[in-house]
């Protein structure tokens, strides 16, 4: 009602204040959206390149473990895999490796920062071919790609080809990009994120302008988006789906 209209106004005019209020709204106010968890095959594809830096890599680990905290992990529930990449691309663990939340989180905490290039295409191909190996028939396959920069031009595996392979394998792709709005390559980076993301892009691609935004602010909303949702008011869904793009595009409009 009135609160939702106020939030819509804040979103278009005072994005920072909107961002604070919307997190409070969904965390504490009982907005009418409830996330109905359904079993998933969930694979994270995590950028560990030089531009991320060791401190921000720890923030990424905080974010991923916070998402895992919201998932029921088990053989008959959600199973989780993770691909870590830089110039080297490695499958940290596959879907069959861990059957408890604590084991998954422990493995994430043990990940080592790499600090070289950004072979995103190779990482997506590894997720498709190895990360989702043994995926259960009829269970939703979801990949979350988190990166802070464009794919390395030296990479042998072209990003568009790797993405096409993932989409052909019925993997629903979410892309989270951490980008400095003053970066001259921002437009090219956003193009890559849109390429990675499943359609519609506005529900699968999110821009963050600061690593520190990741752990607390984004976790609840992103989990609601990748989970099945009970919606009482369509505007509520639109607010959630545009939460992240609001950070970098305060003049964007909710259709």
Coordinates of N, CA, C and O in Angstrom, one line a residue, residues 63 143-147 172-179 189-190 193-194 197-198 200-209 214 218 221-226 229 237-248:
X63 N 30.0 -13.5 1.6 CA 28.7 -13.5 0.9 C 28.2 -14.9 0.5 O 27.1 -15.2 0.7
X143 N 23.4 -21.4 -11.7 CA 24.8 -20.9 -11.5 C 24.8 -19.5 -11.1 O 24.0 -18.7 -11.7
X144 N 25.6 -19.1 -10.1 CA 25.8 -17.7 -9.8 C 27.2 -17.3 -10.1 O 28.2 -17.8 -9.5
X145 N 27.4 -16.5 -11.1 CA 28.7 -16.0 -11.5 C 29.0 -14.7 -10.8 O 28.2 -13.7 -11.0
X146 N 30.1 -14.6 -10.0 CA 30.4 -13.3 -9.3 C 31.8 -12.9 -9.8 O 32.8 -13.6 -9.6
X147 N 31.8 -11.7 -10.4 CA 33.1 -11.2 -11.0 C 33.2 -9.7 -10.9 O 32.2 -9.0 -10.8
X172 N 20.3 -22.1 -15.4 CA 19.8 -20.8 -15.2 C 21.0 -20.0 -14.6 O 21.5 -20.3 -13.5
X173 N 21.4 -18.9 -15.3 CA 22.6 -18.2 -15.0 C 22.3 -16.8 -14.4 O 21.5 -16.0 -14.9
X174 N 22.9 -16.6 -13.2 CA 22.8 -15.3 -12.5 C 24.2 -14.7 -12.6 O 25.2 -15.3 -12.3
X175 N 24.3 -13.4 -12.9 CA 25.6 -12.7 -13.0 C 25.5 -11.5 -12.0 O 24.6 -10.7 -12.1
X176 N 26.5 -11.5 -11.1 CA 26.7 -10.4 -10.2 C 28.0 -9.7 -10.5 O 29.1 -10.3 -10.5
X177 N 28.0 -8.4 -10.9 CA 29.2 -7.7 -11.2 C 29.5 -6.6 -10.3 O 28.6 -5.8 -9.9
X178 N 30.7 -6.6 -9.8 CA 31.2 -5.5 -8.9 C 31.9 -4.5 -9.8 O 33.0 -4.9 -10.4
X179 N 31.4 -3.3 -10.0 CA 32.0 -2.4 -11.0 C 32.0 -1.0 -10.4 O 31.1 -0.5 -9.7
X189 N 31.9 -4.3 -19.7 CA 31.7 -5.2 -18.6 C 30.2 -5.6 -18.4 O 29.8 -6.7 -18.3
X190 N 29.4 -4.5 -18.5 CA 27.9 -4.8 -18.3 C 27.4 -5.6 -19.5 O 26.5 -6.5 -19.3
X193 N 28.1 -9.2 -18.6 CA 27.2 -9.6 -17.6 C 25.9 -10.0 -18.2 O 25.3 -11.0 -17.8
X194 N 25.4 -9.1 -19.1 CA 24.1 -9.4 -19.7 C 24.2 -10.7 -20.6 O 23.2 -11.4 -20.7
X197 N 24.0 -13.7 -18.2 CA 22.8 -13.8 -17.4 C 21.7 -14.4 -18.3 O 21.6 -14.1 -19.5
X198 N 20.9 -15.3 -17.7 CA 19.7 -15.8 -18.4 C 18.7 -14.7 -18.6 O 18.7 -13.7 -18.0
X200 N 14.9 -13.1 -18.4 CA 15.2 -11.7 -18.7 C 16.4 -11.2 -17.9 O 16.5 -11.5 -16.7
X201 N 17.2 -10.4 -18.5 CA 18.4 -9.9 -17.8 C 18.1 -9.1 -16.5 O 18.8 -9.2 -15.5
X202 N 17.0 -8.4 -16.5 CA 16.7 -7.6 -15.3 C 16.4 -8.4 -14.1 O 16.5 -8.0 -12.9
X203 N 16.2 -9.7 -14.3 CA 16.0 -10.6 -13.1 C 17.2 -11.5 -12.9 O 17.2 -12.2 -11.9
X204 N 18.2 -11.4 -13.7 CA 19.3 -12.3 -13.6 C 20.7 -11.6 -13.5 O 21.7 -12.3 -13.4
X205 N 20.7 -10.3 -13.7 CA 22.0 -9.6 -13.7 C 21.9 -8.4 -12.7 O 21.0 -7.6 -12.8
X206 N 22.9 -8.3 -11.9 CA 23.0 -7.3 -10.8 C 24.3 -6.6 -10.8 O 25.4 -7.3 -10.9
X207 N 24.3 -5.3 -10.6 CA 25.5 -4.5 -10.5 C 25.7 -4.0 -9.1 O 24.7 -3.5 -8.5
X208 N 26.8 -4.2 -8.6 CA 27.2 -3.7 -7.2 C 28.4 -2.8 -7.4 O 29.3 -3.1 -8.1
X209 N 28.4 -1.7 -6.7 CA 29.5 -0.7 -6.9 C 30.5 -0.8 -5.7 O 31.5 -0.1 -5.7
X214 N 28.1 -6.6 -0.5 CA 27.7 -7.9 -0.8 C 27.1 -8.7 0.5 O 26.0 -9.1 0.4
X218 N 22.8 -7.9 0.2 CA 22.4 -8.6 -1.0 C 21.8 -10.0 -0.8 O 21.1 -10.5 -1.6
X221 N 17.8 -10.7 -0.5 CA 17.1 -10.4 -1.7 C 17.4 -11.4 -2.8 O 16.6 -11.9 -3.5
X222 N 18.7 -11.7 -3.0 CA 19.2 -12.6 -4.0 C 18.6 -14.0 -3.8 O 18.2 -14.7 -4.7
X223 N 18.6 -14.4 -2.5 CA 18.1 -15.8 -2.3 C 16.6 -15.8 -2.6 O 16.1 -16.9 -3.2
X224 N 15.9 -14.8 -2.3 CA 14.4 -14.8 -2.7 C 14.3 -14.9 -4.2 O 13.4 -15.5 -4.7
X225 N 15.2 -14.2 -5.0 CA 15.0 -14.2 -6.4 C 15.3 -15.6 -7.0 O 14.7 -16.0 -7.9
X226 N 16.4 -16.3 -6.4 CA 16.7 -17.6 -7.0 C 15.8 -18.7 -6.4 O 15.9 -19.8 -6.9
X229 N 9.0 -18.0 -5.2 CA 8.5 -16.9 -4.4 C 6.9 -16.9 -4.3 O 6.3 -17.3 -5.3
X237 N 7.6 -7.8 -6.0 CA 8.6 -8.6 -6.8 C 9.4 -7.6 -7.6 O 10.7 -7.8 -7.7
X238 N 8.8 -6.6 -8.2 CA 9.6 -5.6 -9.0 C 10.6 -4.9 -8.1 O 11.7 -4.6 -8.6
X239 N 10.2 -4.6 -6.9 CA 11.2 -3.9 -6.0 C 12.4 -4.8 -5.7 O 13.5 -4.3 -5.8
X240 N 12.1 -6.0 -5.4 CA 13.2 -7.0 -5.1 C 14.1 -7.1 -6.4 O 15.4 -7.0 -6.3
X241 N 13.5 -7.3 -7.5 CA 14.3 -7.6 -8.7 C 15.1 -6.4 -9.2 O 16.0 -6.5 -10.0
X242 N 14.8 -5.2 -8.7 CA 15.5 -4.0 -9.2 C 16.4 -3.4 -8.0 O 17.0 -2.4 -8.2
X243 N 16.5 -4.2 -6.9 CA 17.2 -3.7 -5.8 C 18.7 -3.4 -6.1 O 19.2 -2.3 -5.8
X244 N 19.3 -4.3 -6.8 CA 20.8 -4.2 -7.1 C 21.1 -3.1 -8.1 O 22.0 -2.3 -8.0
X245 N 20.3 -3.1 -9.2 CA 20.5 -2.1 -10.3 C 20.3 -0.7 -9.8 O 20.9 0.2 -10.3
X246 N 19.5 -0.5 -8.7 CA 19.2 0.8 -8.2 C 20.5 1.4 -7.7 O 20.7 2.6 -7.8
X247 N 21.5 0.6 -7.2 CA 22.7 1.1 -6.6 C 23.5 2.0 -7.7 O 24.0 3.0 -7.4
X248 N 23.5 1.4 -8.9 CA 24.3 2.1 -9.9 C 23.5 2.9 -10.9 O 24.0 3.6 -11.8

